[in-house]
mmCIF file of C-alpha atoms in Angstrom:
data_model
loop_
_atom_site.group_PDB
_atom_site.id
_atom_site.type_symbol
_atom_site.label_atom_id
_atom_site.label_comp_id
_atom_site.label_asym_id
_atom_site.label_seq_id
_atom_site.Cartn_x
_atom_site.Cartn_y
_atom_site.Cartn_z
ATOM 1 C CA MET F 1 -27.921 -12.111 -19.799
ATOM 2 C CA THR F 2 -29.305 -13.314 -16.547
ATOM 3 C CA ASN F 3 -26.906 -13.003 -13.604
ATOM 4 C CA THR F 4 -26.659 -16.436 -12.095
ATOM 5 C CA ALA F 5 -23.582 -15.666 -9.946
ATOM 6 C CA ALA F 6 -23.664 -16.679 -6.331
ATOM 7 C CA PRO F 7 -24.508 -13.898 -3.963
ATOM 8 C CA PRO F 8 -21.550 -12.202 -2.298
ATOM 9 C CA ASN F 9 -20.341 -12.904 1.142
ATOM 10 C CA PRO F 10 -20.459 -9.526 2.904
ATOM 11 C CA ALA F 11 -18.764 -11.089 5.981
ATOM 12 C CA ARG F 12 -15.535 -11.357 3.888
ATOM 13 C CA THR F 13 -15.003 -7.576 3.955
ATOM 14 C CA ARG F 14 -15.497 -7.424 7.723
ATOM 15 C CA ALA F 15 -12.985 -10.308 8.144
ATOM 16 C CA VAL F 16 -10.433 -8.392 6.106
ATOM 17 C CA MET F 17 -11.008 -5.236 8.225
ATOM 18 C CA ILE F 18 -10.565 -7.183 11.489
ATOM 19 C CA ALA F 19 -7.403 -8.894 10.131
ATOM 20 C CA ASP F 20 -6.055 -5.454 9.141
ATOM 21 C CA GLU F 21 -6.589 -4.073 12.673
ATOM 22 C CA LEU F 22 -4.945 -7.151 14.309
ATOM 23 C CA ARG F 23 -2.086 -7.008 11.783
ATOM 24 C CA ARG F 24 -1.371 -3.348 12.624
ATOM 25 C CA GLU F 25 -1.372 -4.304 16.390
ATOM 26 C CA ILE F 26 1.097 -7.123 15.784
ATOM 27 C CA GLU F 27 3.413 -5.023 13.594
ATOM 28 C CA ASN F 28 3.222 -2.097 16.043
ATOM 29 C CA GLY F 29 4.204 -4.274 18.943
ATOM 30 C CA HIS F 30 0.860 -4.124 20.798
ATOM 31 C CA PHE F 31 0.974 -7.976 20.579
ATOM 32 C CA ARG F 32 4.538 -9.204 20.854
ATOM 33 C CA PRO F 33 5.750 -12.564 19.621
ATOM 34 C CA GLY F 34 4.338 -15.194 21.955
ATOM 35 C CA ASP F 35 1.496 -12.982 23.213
ATOM 36 C CA ARG F 36 -2.022 -14.465 23.203
ATOM 37 C CA LEU F 37 -4.529 -12.629 21.018
ATOM 38 C CA PRO F 38 -8.050 -12.047 22.304
ATOM 39 C CA SER F 39 -10.279 -15.105 22.195
ATOM 40 C CA GLU F 40 -12.826 -15.638 19.433
ATOM 41 C CA SER F 41 -15.608 -14.747 21.786
ATOM 42 C CA GLU F 42 -13.818 -11.517 22.807
ATOM 43 C CA LEU F 43 -13.276 -10.538 19.145
ATOM 44 C CA THR F 44 -16.836 -11.425 18.366
ATOM 45 C CA ARG F 45 -18.137 -9.024 21.057
ATOM 46 C CA THR F 46 -15.605 -6.247 20.271
ATOM 47 C CA HIS F 47 -16.346 -6.142 16.509
ATOM 48 C CA SER F 48 -20.102 -7.179 16.713
ATOM 49 C CA VAL F 49 -19.681 -10.050 14.165
ATOM 50 C CA SER F 50 -20.110 -13.732 14.090
ATOM 51 C CA ARG F 51 -17.469 -16.394 15.091
ATOM 52 C CA THR F 52 -17.282 -17.342 11.373
ATOM 53 C CA VAL F 53 -16.050 -13.775 10.505
ATOM 54 C CA VAL F 54 -13.502 -13.857 13.306
ATOM 55 C CA ARG F 55 -12.216 -17.239 12.219
ATOM 56 C CA GLU F 56 -11.826 -16.048 8.652
ATOM 57 C CA ALA F 57 -9.860 -12.940 9.933
ATOM 58 C CA LEU F 58 -7.553 -15.135 12.043
ATOM 59 C CA GLY F 59 -7.162 -17.467 9.027
ATOM 60 C CA LEU F 60 -5.900 -14.582 6.974
ATOM 61 C CA LEU F 61 -3.264 -13.788 9.637
ATOM 62 C CA ARG F 62 -2.278 -17.502 9.777
ATOM 63 C CA SER F 63 -1.763 -17.570 6.015
ATOM 64 C CA GLU F 64 0.587 -14.571 6.369
ATOM 65 C CA GLY F 65 2.591 -16.279 9.159
ATOM 66 C CA LEU F 66 1.595 -13.640 11.700
ATOM 67 C CA VAL F 67 -0.197 -15.916 14.179
ATOM 68 C CA GLU F 68 -0.385 -19.581 15.109
ATOM 69 C CA ALA F 69 -3.210 -21.471 16.738
ATOM 70 C CA ARG F 70 -2.250 -23.729 19.691
ATOM 71 C CA LYS F 71 -4.890 -26.409 20.455
ATOM 72 C CA GLY F 72 -6.608 -25.699 23.713
ATOM 73 C CA SER F 73 -4.611 -22.529 24.316
ATOM 74 C CA GLY F 74 -5.756 -19.968 21.731
ATOM 75 C CA VAL F 75 -4.072 -17.952 18.979
ATOM 76 C CA PHE F 76 -0.655 -16.384 19.496
ATOM 77 C CA ALA F 77 1.288 -13.615 17.788
ATOM 78 C CA LEU F 78 4.472 -14.565 15.866
ATOM 79 C CA ASP F 79 7.419 -12.354 14.873
ATOM 80 C CA PRO F 80 6.267 -10.147 12.018
ATOM 81 C CA ALA F 81 9.801 -9.872 10.681
ATOM 82 C CA ASN F 82 10.018 -13.614 10.164
ATOM 83 C CA ALA F 83 6.588 -13.560 8.537
ATOM 84 C CA ARG F 84 7.648 -10.920 6.068
ATOM 85 C CA ARG F 85 10.687 -12.907 5.059
ATOM 86 C CA SER F 86 8.665 -16.033 4.393
ATOM 87 C CA GLN F 87 5.989 -14.410 2.300
ATOM 88 C CA PRO F 88 5.857 -14.054 -1.455
ATOM 89 C CA PHE F 89 7.019 -10.635 -2.733
ATOM 90 C CA SER F 90 9.011 -10.288 0.550
ATOM 91 C CA ASP F 91 11.887 -8.808 -1.358
ATOM 92 C CA LEU F 92 9.787 -6.211 -3.049
ATOM 93 C CA ASP F 93 10.827 -2.832 -1.615
ATOM 94 C CA MET F 94 7.622 -0.716 -1.485
ATOM 95 C CA GLU F 95 9.540 2.228 0.066
ATOM 96 C CA ARG F 96 11.128 2.797 -3.298
ATOM 97 C CA LEU F 97 9.499 4.049 -6.476
ATOM 98 C CA SER F 98 11.004 1.209 -8.471
ATOM 99 C CA GLY F 99 9.208 -1.321 -6.255
ATOM 100 C CA VAL F 100 5.861 0.452 -6.633
ATOM 101 C CA ILE F 101 6.363 0.382 -10.483
ATOM 102 C CA GLU F 102 7.006 -3.355 -10.408
ATOM 103 C CA LEU F 103 3.810 -3.977 -8.463
ATOM 104 C CA PHE F 104 1.717 -1.708 -10.672
ATOM 105 C CA GLU F 105 2.844 -3.587 -13.762
ATOM 106 C CA LEU F 106 1.625 -6.807 -12.173
ATOM 107 C CA ARG F 107 -1.597 -5.163 -10.920
ATOM 108 C CA SER F 108 -2.384 -3.987 -14.451
ATOM 109 C CA ALA F 109 -2.482 -7.485 -15.875
ATOM 110 C CA PHE F 110 -4.442 -8.832 -12.871
ATOM 111 C CA GLU F 111 -6.998 -6.038 -12.206
ATOM 112 C CA ILE F 112 -7.865 -5.277 -15.798
ATOM 113 C CA ARG F 113 -9.138 -8.799 -16.159
ATOM 114 C CA ALA F 114 -10.873 -8.580 -12.716
ATOM 115 C CA ALA F 115 -12.833 -5.535 -13.862
ATOM 116 C CA GLY F 116 -14.087 -7.396 -16.972
ATOM 117 C CA LEU F 117 -15.111 -10.478 -14.948
ATOM 118 C CA ALA F 118 -16.861 -8.184 -12.430
ATOM 119 C CA ALA F 119 -18.796 -6.553 -15.187
ATOM 120 C CA ALA F 120 -19.987 -9.946 -16.494
ATOM 121 C CA ARG F 121 -20.680 -11.650 -13.191
ATOM 122 C CA ARG F 122 -21.523 -9.053 -10.550
ATOM 123 C CA SER F 123 -24.618 -9.152 -8.385
ATOM 124 C CA ALA F 124 -26.773 -6.206 -7.385
ATOM 125 C CA GLN F 125 -25.343 -6.426 -3.849
ATOM 126 C CA GLN F 126 -21.743 -6.352 -5.183
ATOM 127 C CA ILE F 127 -22.520 -3.302 -7.307
ATOM 128 C CA ASP F 128 -23.763 -1.610 -4.184
ATOM 129 C CA ALA F 129 -20.558 -2.585 -2.331
ATOM 130 C CA ILE F 130 -18.396 -1.178 -5.138
ATOM 131 C CA VAL F 131 -20.344 2.066 -5.240
ATOM 132 C CA GLU F 132 -20.122 2.472 -1.414
ATOM 133 C CA ALA F 133 -16.429 1.806 -1.459
ATOM 134 C CA ASN F 134 -15.955 4.668 -3.950
ATOM 135 C CA LYS F 135 -18.062 6.982 -1.749
ATOM 136 C CA ALA F 136 -15.559 6.308 0.973
ATOM 137 C CA VAL F 137 -12.700 7.131 -1.352
ATOM 138 C CA SER F 138 -14.480 10.363 -2.339
ATOM 139 C CA ALA F 139 -15.033 11.267 1.364
ATOM 140 C CA GLU F 140 -11.407 10.816 2.173
ATOM 141 C CA TYR F 141 -10.269 12.865 -0.765
ATOM 142 C CA GLU F 142 -12.705 15.719 0.022
ATOM 143 C CA ASN F 143 -11.559 15.784 3.639
ATOM 144 C CA GLY F 144 -7.884 15.814 2.694
ATOM 145 C CA GLY F 145 -7.316 12.372 4.104
ATOM 146 C CA ASN F 146 -5.289 9.461 2.935
ATOM 147 C CA THR F 147 -7.263 7.528 0.336
ATOM 148 C CA ARG F 148 -5.135 4.351 0.265
ATOM 149 C CA GLU F 149 -7.245 2.202 2.613
ATOM 150 C CA ALA F 150 -10.507 3.234 0.924
ATOM 151 C CA ASP F 151 -8.946 2.768 -2.522
ATOM 152 C CA PHE F 152 -7.915 -0.809 -1.588
ATOM 153 C CA ALA F 153 -11.479 -1.497 -0.445
ATOM 154 C CA PHE F 154 -12.726 -0.285 -3.806
ATOM 155 C CA HIS F 155 -10.437 -2.639 -5.689
ATOM 156 C CA TYR F 156 -11.122 -5.457 -3.331
ATOM 157 C CA ALA F 157 -14.857 -5.073 -3.859
ATOM 158 C CA ILE F 158 -14.288 -5.447 -7.571
ATOM 159 C CA ALA F 159 -12.165 -8.506 -7.048
ATOM 160 C CA GLN F 160 -14.976 -10.096 -5.019
ATOM 161 C CA ALA F 161 -17.436 -9.371 -7.861
ATOM 162 C CA THR F 162 -15.441 -11.637 -10.171
ATOM 163 C CA GLN F 163 -17.060 -14.582 -8.281
ATOM 164 C CA ASN F 164 -13.531 -16.083 -8.270
ATOM 165 C CA LYS F 165 -12.151 -16.183 -4.813
ATOM 166 C CA ARG F 166 -8.594 -16.220 -6.003
ATOM 167 C CA PHE F 167 -8.924 -12.673 -7.139
ATOM 168 C CA PRO F 168 -9.596 -11.252 -3.678
ATOM 169 C CA GLU F 169 -7.086 -13.731 -2.184
ATOM 170 C CA PHE F 170 -4.294 -12.450 -4.520
ATOM 171 C CA LEU F 171 -5.247 -8.795 -3.823
ATOM 172 C CA ALA F 172 -4.967 -9.518 -0.058
ATOM 173 C CA LEU F 173 -1.603 -11.079 -0.673
ATOM 174 C CA ILE F 174 -0.146 -7.987 -2.323
ATOM 175 C CA ARG F 175 -2.027 -5.543 -0.038
ATOM 176 C CA PRO F 176 1.107 -4.330 1.803
ATOM 177 C CA GLY F 177 2.387 -2.941 -1.492
ATOM 178 C CA ILE F 178 -0.964 -1.352 -2.375
ATOM 179 C CA VAL F 179 -1.286 0.265 1.079
ATOM 180 C CA PRO F 180 2.373 0.757 2.192
ATOM 181 C CA ARG F 181 3.214 1.507 5.809
ATOM 182 C CA VAL F 182 5.575 4.347 4.883
ATOM 183 C CA GLU F 183 5.768 7.074 2.242
ATOM 184 C CA LEU F 184 7.741 6.571 -0.968
ATOM 185 C CA GLU F 185 11.377 7.662 -1.142
ATOM 186 C CA ALA F 186 12.958 9.408 -4.006
ATOM 187 C CA GLY F 187 16.393 8.464 -5.289
ATOM 188 C CA SER F 188 17.875 10.653 -2.583
ATOM 189 C CA GLY F 189 16.184 8.621 0.132
ATOM 190 C CA THR F 190 13.980 11.666 1.045
ATOM 191 C CA PRO F 191 10.320 10.610 1.932
ATOM 192 C CA ARG F 192 7.739 12.000 -0.380
ATOM 193 C CA ALA F 193 4.476 13.547 0.896
ATOM 194 C CA TYR F 194 1.419 11.442 -0.007
ATOM 195 C CA LYS F 195 -0.595 13.046 -2.772
ATOM 196 C CA PRO F 196 -3.721 11.151 -4.040
ATOM 197 C CA ASN F 197 -4.449 11.135 -7.803
ATOM 198 C CA THR F 198 -6.741 14.126 -8.439
ATOM 199 C CA GLU F 199 -8.710 12.101 -10.996
ATOM 200 C CA LEU F 200 -9.148 9.122 -8.685
ATOM 201 C CA VAL F 201 -12.949 9.304 -8.012
ATOM 202 C CA ASP F 202 -13.806 10.109 -11.604
ATOM 203 C CA GLU F 203 -11.678 7.242 -12.879
ATOM 204 C CA HIS F 204 -13.358 4.897 -10.441
ATOM 205 C CA MET F 205 -16.776 6.171 -11.601
ATOM 206 C CA ARG F 206 -15.981 5.169 -15.198
ATOM 207 C CA ILE F 207 -15.150 1.683 -13.998
ATOM 208 C CA ILE F 208 -18.329 1.501 -11.952
ATOM 209 C CA ASP F 209 -20.453 2.725 -14.895
ATOM 210 C CA ALA F 210 -19.142 -0.094 -17.076
ATOM 211 C CA ILE F 211 -19.610 -2.636 -14.413
ATOM 212 C CA ILE F 212 -23.205 -1.517 -13.767
ATOM 213 C CA ASP F 213 -23.886 -1.630 -17.532
ATOM 214 C CA GLY F 214 -22.445 -5.183 -17.649
ATOM 215 C CA ASP F 215 -19.887 -4.181 -20.293
ATOM 216 C CA PRO F 216 -16.669 -6.182 -19.768
ATOM 217 C CA ALA F 217 -14.687 -4.583 -22.507
ATOM 218 C CA ARG F 218 -15.434 -1.036 -21.307
ATOM 219 C CA ALA F 219 -14.763 -2.032 -17.680
ATOM 220 C CA GLU F 220 -11.355 -3.475 -18.700
ATOM 221 C CA GLU F 221 -10.545 -0.362 -20.670
ATOM 222 C CA ALA F 222 -11.551 1.952 -17.793
ATOM 223 C CA MET F 223 -9.414 -0.057 -15.356
ATOM 224 C CA LYS F 224 -6.506 -0.062 -17.833
ATOM 225 C CA ILE F 225 -6.612 3.730 -18.022
ATOM 226 C CA HIS F 226 -6.886 4.075 -14.254
ATOM 227 C CA LEU F 227 -3.914 1.836 -13.384
ATOM 228 C CA GLU F 228 -1.701 2.799 -16.300
ATOM 229 C CA GLY F 229 -2.230 6.427 -15.550
ATOM 230 C CA SER F 230 -1.032 5.829 -11.998
ATOM 231 C CA LEU F 231 1.982 3.768 -13.403
ATOM 232 C CA ALA F 232 2.811 6.638 -15.698
ATOM 233 C CA ARG F 233 2.863 9.128 -12.821
ATOM 234 C CA TYR F 234 5.224 6.875 -10.754
ATOM 235 C CA ARG F 235 7.532 6.432 -13.756
ATOM 236 C CA ASP F 236 7.611 10.212 -14.142
ATOM 237 C CA LEU F 237 8.539 10.580 -10.430
ATOM 238 C CA LEU F 238 11.341 8.044 -10.875
ATOM 239 C CA ARG F 239 12.710 9.922 -13.897
ATOM 240 C CA LYS F 240 12.701 13.237 -11.971
ATOM 241 C CA ALA F 241 14.331 11.622 -8.952
ATOM 242 C CA ASN F 242 17.153 10.193 -11.081
ATOM 243 C CA GLY F 243 17.340 13.194 -13.476
#
């Protein structure tokens, strides 16, 4: 089948990365409520991107209630505590295993379908983006680093390849649960050390192979195995914590 999907917008990934950096600065108090963020021209120079990319990044933060634009004055930080309370899933406690399990059950339904659509609709450029994202996951794993950010980028690249902008938008919405700010706690409240899935890169490769081959059914099955394997590990941790 000829791939007639629209070409991807690589600027979107850069916008998400800039939004992530600004989000961290707001949540860490670098920008306090009422502080003015750098201007569009400053952000453009700092990140070597176009104004369109910067505007999309700021738009993501506005949608989360983290900033507001004041006509003629610029963009200003808002209280992140208020933003979190007003957002969907704001009552989902991602510091607890039970909260992670809730989110994985939702992700399974959503991302399995995304993998199938990506296999049917992906462009050559989007395949390259997915492959590169998994290389970053592999590099983090091999270096003993935290793979969460790179893993999110991998799943986000697949969501973009669906050619349905609602998939990456939804993934961005639940991103705080996918890339939590703190480690999980057991039933005792003791933080758990972060340990990446040892099969992570191989599981990703099976998803990639199916997407490259344009096989939606196999892509969905590979994603199902990947996510449900993670879900099973978290359920096992919860059982042990409460055992």
